[in-house]
Amino acid sequence: MSTTGATADPLATLGSLPGVAESVESVRKAVDRVYGHRVMRRRSPEITAEAALRGARGSAALSGADWALEEVRRRTDFSGDDDARVVGAALRLTAEAGQLLSIWRQSPLRVLARLHLVAAAGASDDVGRPRQEGEAVDEPLVELPLPGAAEVHGRLEGLAALVVAGTAAPALVTAAIVHGELLALRPFTSRNGLVARTAERVVLVGSGLDPKSVCAAEVGHAELGRAAYLAALDGYVSGTPEGMAAWIGHCARAVELGARESTAVCEALQRGAA
């Protein structure tokens, strides 16, 4: 996403793209429904915890580790094969996200560095910092052309400046752009998809749209499927109004599905079945 232009708030202009206002309104209604559920008033910590688990499972699935929810719930050791490490990273990121909300608006690059540190869980010198020229990226499921390190640094700085400056854009739009930009750039040598989806969550929660973190967009992204996810990302990377609107709409649908999932959890708890 270009961060230059005549307008001082380029994120806000995306709200006028065709279909985006409708997506924003649809998400608001979906979020209101789950927050208005009677179970949320009494047992919201349980809904938050379940959404975190399901969101981590969904994010891991999009990164190639598609485990059943009960397997994620049952396991305690995530140090085995590659899939186990991906699921473990997704769980750690979900737990970490809530600790970074107050930092995001002041220092988004610091938050992104911390998220990568948590996701990679390694001691190598490429962890927790944007990649340098010539460093390879381990992100096999995203096959888009890889921007060079100089472009990555410049666009990250531009994205951070937009976040710090604040925007009149709806939270959904901001979250979608943060998510899409990080996937397009793949700024770290690994775990970029997991970091991008966690950053989307940070924006949705920190903005106040989903303050209790019960509308896990990762659930929706996984339900919509990897093919649809990557096709929508192609639209974002194209930079066209139609492509950008399609990506924002895809993210909106993911949040709606996350809200629907938590509504179903509320219903199960109400029936005494969960």
CSV table of C-alpha atoms in Angstrom, one decimal:
chain,number,residue,atom,x,y,z
A,1,MET,CA,0.0,0.0,0.0
A,2,SER,CA,1.3,3.4,-0.9
A,3,THR,CA,1.4,5.8,2.0
A,4,THR,CA,2.1,8.9,0.0
A,5,GLY,CA,-0.4,11.3,-1.6
A,6,ALA,CA,-2.3,14.5,-1.0
A,7,THR,CA,-4.5,13.2,1.7
A,8,ALA,CA,-3.3,13.2,5.3
A,9,ASP,CA,-5.3,10.1,6.1
A,10,PRO,CA,-4.9,7.6,3.3
A,11,LEU,CA,-6.5,4.8,5.3
A,12,ALA,CA,-9.7,6.8,5.7
A,13,THR,CA,-10.1,7.1,1.9
A,14,LEU,CA,-10.4,3.4,1.6
A,15,GLY,CA,-13.7,3.5,3.5
A,16,SER,CA,-15.2,5.1,0.4
A,17,LEU,CA,-14.3,2.2,-1.9
A,18,PRO,CA,-17.2,0.3,-3.4
A,19,GLY,CA,-18.7,-2.1,-0.9
A,20,VAL,CA,-16.5,-1.2,2.0
A,21,ALA,CA,-19.0,0.8,4.0
A,22,GLU,CA,-21.4,-2.1,3.7
A,23,SER,CA,-18.7,-4.5,5.0
A,24,VAL,CA,-18.0,-2.2,7.9
A,25,GLU,CA,-21.7,-2.1,8.8
A,26,SER,CA,-22.1,-5.9,8.5
A,27,VAL,CA,-19.2,-6.4,10.8
A,28,ARG,CA,-20.6,-4.0,13.4
A,29,LYS,CA,-23.9,-5.8,13.4
A,30,ALA,CA,-22.1,-9.2,13.8
A,31,VAL,CA,-20.0,-7.9,16.7
A,32,ASP,CA,-23.1,-6.3,18.4
A,33,ARG,CA,-24.9,-9.7,18.2
A,34,VAL,CA,-22.3,-11.6,20.1
A,35,TYR,CA,-21.7,-8.9,22.6
A,36,GLY,CA,-25.4,-8.6,23.2
A,37,HIS,CA,-25.7,-12.3,24.0
A,38,ARG,CA,-26.8,-12.9,27.6
A,39,VAL,CA,-23.9,-15.4,28.2
A,40,MET,CA,-21.4,-12.7,27.3
A,41,ARG,CA,-22.6,-10.7,30.3
A,42,ARG,CA,-21.9,-13.5,32.7
A,43,ARG,CA,-19.2,-15.6,31.2
A,44,SER,CA,-17.2,-13.4,28.9
A,45,PRO,CA,-13.7,-14.7,30.1
A,46,GLU,CA,-14.7,-18.2,29.0
A,47,ILE,CA,-15.7,-16.9,25.6
A,48,THR,CA,-12.5,-15.0,25.3
A,49,ALA,CA,-10.4,-18.0,26.2
A,50,GLU,CA,-12.3,-20.2,23.7
A,51,ALA,CA,-12.0,-17.6,20.9
A,52,ALA,CA,-8.2,-17.4,21.6
A,53,LEU,CA,-7.8,-21.2,21.2
A,54,ARG,CA,-9.9,-21.3,18.1
A,55,GLY,CA,-8.2,-18.3,16.6
A,56,ALA,CA,-4.8,-19.8,17.2
A,57,ARG,CA,-6.0,-23.1,15.5
A,58,GLY,CA,-7.3,-21.1,12.5
A,59,SER,CA,-4.1,-19.1,12.1
A,60,ALA,CA,-1.9,-22.2,12.3
A,61,ALA,CA,-4.1,-23.9,9.7
A,62,LEU,CA,-3.5,-21.1,7.3
A,63,SER,CA,0.2,-21.6,7.8
A,64,GLY,CA,-0.1,-25.2,6.9
A,65,ALA,CA,-0.7,-26.9,10.3
A,66,ASP,CA,-4.3,-27.8,10.1
A,67,TRP,CA,-5.0,-29.6,13.4
A,68,ALA,CA,-8.4,-30.5,14.8
A,69,LEU,CA,-9.5,-28.2,17.6
A,70,GLU,CA,-9.5,-31.0,20.1
A,71,GLU,CA,-5.9,-31.9,19.3
A,72,VAL,CA,-4.8,-28.3,19.9
A,73,ARG,CA,-6.8,-28.3,23.2
A,74,ARG,CA,-5.3,-31.7,24.3
A,75,ARG,CA,-1.6,-31.1,23.4
A,76,THR,CA,0.9,-29.7,25.9
A,77,ASP,CA,4.1,-30.3,23.9
A,78,PHE,CA,4.6,-28.2,20.7
A,79,SER,CA,8.3,-28.9,20.3
A,80,GLY,CA,8.0,-31.9,18.0
A,81,ASP,CA,7.7,-31.6,14.2
A,82,ASP,CA,7.2,-28.5,12.0
A,83,ASP,CA,3.4,-28.5,12.4
A,84,ALA,CA,3.6,-28.7,16.2
A,85,ARG,CA,6.0,-25.8,16.2
A,86,VAL,CA,3.6,-23.7,14.0
A,87,VAL,CA,0.6,-24.5,16.3
A,88,GLY,CA,2.8,-23.6,19.4
A,89,ALA,CA,3.8,-20.3,17.8
A,90,ALA,CA,0.2,-19.5,17.0
A,91,LEU,CA,-0.8,-20.2,20.6
A,92,ARG,CA,2.0,-18.1,22.0
A,93,LEU,CA,1.1,-15.2,19.8
A,94,THR,CA,-2.5,-15.2,20.8
A,95,ALA,CA,-1.5,-15.1,24.5
A,96,GLU,CA,1.0,-12.3,23.8
A,97,ALA,CA,-1.3,-10.1,21.8
A,98,GLY,CA,-3.3,-8.9,24.8
A,99,GLN,CA,-0.1,-7.7,26.5
A,100,LEU,CA,0.8,-5.4,23.6
A,101,LEU,CA,-2.4,-3.4,23.1
A,102,SER,CA,-1.2,-0.3,24.9
A,103,ILE,CA,2.1,-0.2,23.0
A,104,TRP,CA,0.7,-0.6,19.5
A,105,ARG,CA,-0.5,3.0,18.9
A,106,GLN,CA,2.8,4.4,20.2
A,107,SER,CA,5.3,2.0,18.7
A,108,PRO,CA,3.8,-0.5,16.2
A,109,LEU,CA,7.3,-1.6,15.0
A,110,ARG,CA,8.2,-2.5,18.5
A,111,VAL,CA,5.1,-4.7,18.7
A,112,LEU,CA,5.8,-6.4,15.4
A,113,ALA,CA,9.4,-7.1,16.5
A,114,ARG,CA,8.0,-8.6,19.7
A,115,LEU,CA,5.5,-10.7,17.9
A,116,HIS,CA,8.1,-12.2,15.6
A,117,LEU,CA,10.4,-12.9,18.6
A,118,VAL,CA,7.5,-14.8,20.3
A,119,ALA,CA,6.6,-16.6,17.1
A,120,ALA,CA,10.1,-17.6,16.1
A,121,ALA,CA,11.1,-18.5,19.6
A,122,GLY,CA,14.8,-18.7,18.6
A,123,ALA,CA,18.1,-17.2,19.4
A,124,SER,CA,19.4,-16.4,15.9
A,125,ASP,CA,20.2,-12.9,15.0
A,126,ASP,CA,17.4,-12.6,12.4
A,127,VAL,CA,14.7,-13.0,15.1
A,128,GLY,CA,12.7,-9.9,16.1
A,129,ARG,CA,14.0,-7.6,13.3
A,130,PRO,CA,13.1,-6.9,9.7
A,131,ARG,CA,15.0,-9.0,7.2
A,132,GLN,CA,18.1,-7.6,5.6
A,133,GLU,CA,19.1,-7.7,1.9
A,134,GLY,CA,19.8,-11.2,0.8
A,135,GLU,CA,18.1,-13.0,3.7
A,136,ALA,CA,15.7,-15.7,2.7
A,137,VAL,CA,12.1,-15.9,3.8
A,138,ASP,CA,10.5,-19.1,5.0
A,139,GLU,CA,6.9,-18.5,4.0
A,140,PRO,CA,6.1,-21.2,1.4
A,141,LEU,CA,2.3,-20.7,1.3
A,142,VAL,CA,2.6,-17.1,0.1
A,143,GLU,CA,4.1,-17.2,-3.4
A,144,LEU,CA,3.9,-13.5,-4.3
A,145,PRO,CA,7.0,-11.7,-5.4
A,146,LEU,CA,9.2,-10.7,-2.4
A,147,PRO,CA,9.9,-7.0,-2.0
A,148,GLY,CA,13.5,-6.1,-1.3
A,149,ALA,CA,14.7,-5.2,2.1
A,150,ALA,CA,14.9,-1.5,1.4
A,151,GLU,CA,11.3,-1.4,0.2
A,152,VAL,CA,10.3,-3.4,3.3
A,153,HIS,CA,11.9,-1.0,5.7
A,154,GLY,CA,10.4,2.0,3.9
A,155,ARG,CA,6.9,0.6,3.8
A,156,LEU,CA,7.1,-0.5,7.4
A,157,GLU,CA,8.1,2.9,8.5
A,158,GLY,CA,5.2,4.4,6.5
A,159,LEU,CA,2.7,1.9,8.0
A,160,ALA,CA,3.9,2.7,11.5
A,161,ALA,CA,3.6,6.5,10.8
A,162,LEU,CA,0.0,6.0,9.8
A,163,VAL,CA,-0.8,4.0,13.0
A,164,VAL,CA,0.9,6.5,15.3
A,165,ALA,CA,-0.7,9.5,13.5
A,166,GLY,CA,-4.2,8.0,14.0
A,167,THR,CA,-6.9,7.6,11.4
A,168,ALA,CA,-10.6,8.2,10.9
A,169,ALA,CA,-10.8,4.9,9.1
A,170,PRO,CA,-13.0,2.2,10.6
A,171,ALA,CA,-11.1,-0.3,12.7
A,172,LEU,CA,-12.0,-3.1,10.2
A,173,VAL,CA,-10.2,-1.1,7.4
A,174,THR,CA,-7.1,-0.4,9.5
A,175,ALA,CA,-6.9,-4.0,10.6
A,176,ALA,CA,-7.2,-5.3,7.0
A,177,ILE,CA,-4.5,-3.0,5.7
A,178,VAL,CA,-2.1,-3.9,8.5
A,179,HIS,CA,-2.7,-7.6,7.8
A,180,GLY,CA,-2.4,-7.2,4.1
A,181,GLU,CA,0.7,-5.1,4.2
A,182,LEU,CA,2.5,-7.5,6.5
A,183,LEU,CA,1.6,-10.4,4.3
A,184,ALA,CA,2.7,-8.6,1.1
A,185,LEU,CA,6.0,-7.5,2.6
A,186,ARG,CA,6.8,-10.6,4.6
A,187,PRO,CA,9.2,-8.4,6.6
A,188,PHE,CA,10.7,-11.2,8.8
A,189,THR,CA,12.6,-14.3,7.8
A,190,SER,CA,9.8,-16.6,9.1
A,191,ARG,CA,6.3,-16.7,10.6
A,192,ASN,CA,5.0,-13.7,8.7
A,193,GLY,CA,1.5,-15.1,8.3
A,194,LEU,CA,1.1,-15.8,12.0
A,195,VAL,CA,2.5,-12.3,12.8
A,196,ALA,CA,0.2,-10.6,10.3
A,197,ARG,CA,-2.9,-12.3,11.6
A,198,THR,CA,-2.0,-11.5,15.2
A,199,ALA,CA,-1.4,-7.8,14.3
A,200,GLU,CA,-4.9,-7.8,12.7
A,201,ARG,CA,-6.3,-9.0,16.1
A,202,VAL,CA,-4.3,-6.3,18.0
A,203,VAL,CA,-5.9,-3.6,15.8
A,204,LEU,CA,-9.5,-5.0,16.2
A,205,VAL,CA,-9.2,-5.4,19.9
A,206,GLY,CA,-7.2,-2.2,20.6
A,207,SER,CA,-9.6,-0.1,18.5
A,208,GLY,CA,-12.5,-1.0,20.7
A,209,LEU,CA,-14.4,-2.9,18.0
A,210,ASP,CA,-13.8,-6.2,19.7
A,211,PRO,CA,-12.5,-5.2,23.2
A,212,LYS,CA,-12.9,-8.6,24.7
A,213,SER,CA,-11.3,-10.4,21.8
A,214,VAL,CA,-14.1,-12.7,21.0
A,215,CYS,CA,-14.5,-12.2,17.3
A,216,ALA,CA,-11.4,-14.1,16.1
A,217,ALA,CA,-10.9,-13.2,12.5
A,218,GLU,CA,-8.4,-16.1,12.2
A,219,VAL,CA,-11.3,-18.5,12.6
A,220,GLY,CA,-13.0,-16.9,9.7
A,221,HIS,CA,-10.0,-16.7,7.5
A,222,ALA,CA,-9.5,-20.5,8.0
A,223,GLU,CA,-13.1,-21.2,7.4
A,224,LEU,CA,-13.1,-19.3,4.1
A,225,GLY,CA,-10.1,-21.4,3.1
A,226,ARG,CA,-6.5,-20.8,2.0
A,227,ALA,CA,-7.3,-20.4,-1.7
A,228,ALA,CA,-9.8,-17.6,-1.0
A,229,TYR,CA,-7.4,-16.0,1.4
A,230,LEU,CA,-4.5,-16.0,-1.1
A,231,ALA,CA,-6.8,-14.8,-3.9
A,232,ALA,CA,-8.0,-11.9,-1.8
A,233,LEU,CA,-4.3,-11.1,-0.9
A,234,ASP,CA,-3.6,-10.9,-4.7
A,235,GLY,CA,-6.2,-8.2,-4.8
A,236,TYR,CA,-4.5,-6.3,-2.1
A,237,VAL,CA,-1.2,-6.5,-3.7
A,238,SER,CA,-2.6,-5.3,-7.0
A,239,GLY,CA,-3.3,-2.0,-5.4
A,240,THR,CA,-6.4,-1.4,-7.5
A,241,PRO,CA,-9.5,0.0,-5.9
A,242,GLU,CA,-11.3,-3.3,-6.7
A,243,GLY,CA,-8.5,-5.4,-5.3
A,244,MET,CA,-8.3,-3.4,-2.1
A,245,ALA,CA,-12.0,-3.5,-1.6
A,246,ALA,CA,-12.1,-7.2,-2.2
A,247,TRP,CA,-9.3,-7.7,0.5
A,248,ILE,CA,-11.1,-5.6,3.0
A,249,GLY,CA,-14.4,-7.4,2.2
A,250,HIS,CA,-12.6,-10.7,2.8
A,251,CYS,CA,-11.3,-9.6,6.1
A,252,ALA,CA,-14.8,-8.3,7.1
A,253,ARG,CA,-16.3,-11.7,6.3
A,254,ALA,CA,-13.6,-13.4,8.4
A,255,VAL,CA,-14.5,-11.2,11.4
A,256,GLU,CA,-18.2,-12.0,10.9
A,257,LEU,CA,-17.4,-15.7,10.9
A,258,GLY,CA,-15.3,-15.3,14.0
A,259,ALA,CA,-18.2,-13.5,15.7
A,260,ARG,CA,-20.6,-16.3,14.6
A,261,GLU,CA,-18.3,-18.9,16.1
A,262,SER,CA,-18.3,-17.2,19.5
A,263,THR,CA,-22.1,-16.8,19.3
A,264,ALA,CA,-22.3,-20.6,18.8
A,265,VAL,CA,-20.0,-21.0,21.9
A,266,CYS,CA,-22.3,-18.8,23.8
A,267,GLU,CA,-25.3,-20.9,22.7
A,268,ALA,CA,-23.5,-24.1,23.8
A,269,LEU,CA,-22.7,-22.7,27.2
A,270,GLN,CA,-26.3,-21.5,27.6
A,271,ARG,CA,-27.5,-25.1,26.9
A,272,GLY,CA,-24.8,-26.5,29.3
A,273,ALA,CA,-23.2,-28.3,26.4
A,274,ALA,CA,-19.7,-26.7,26.6
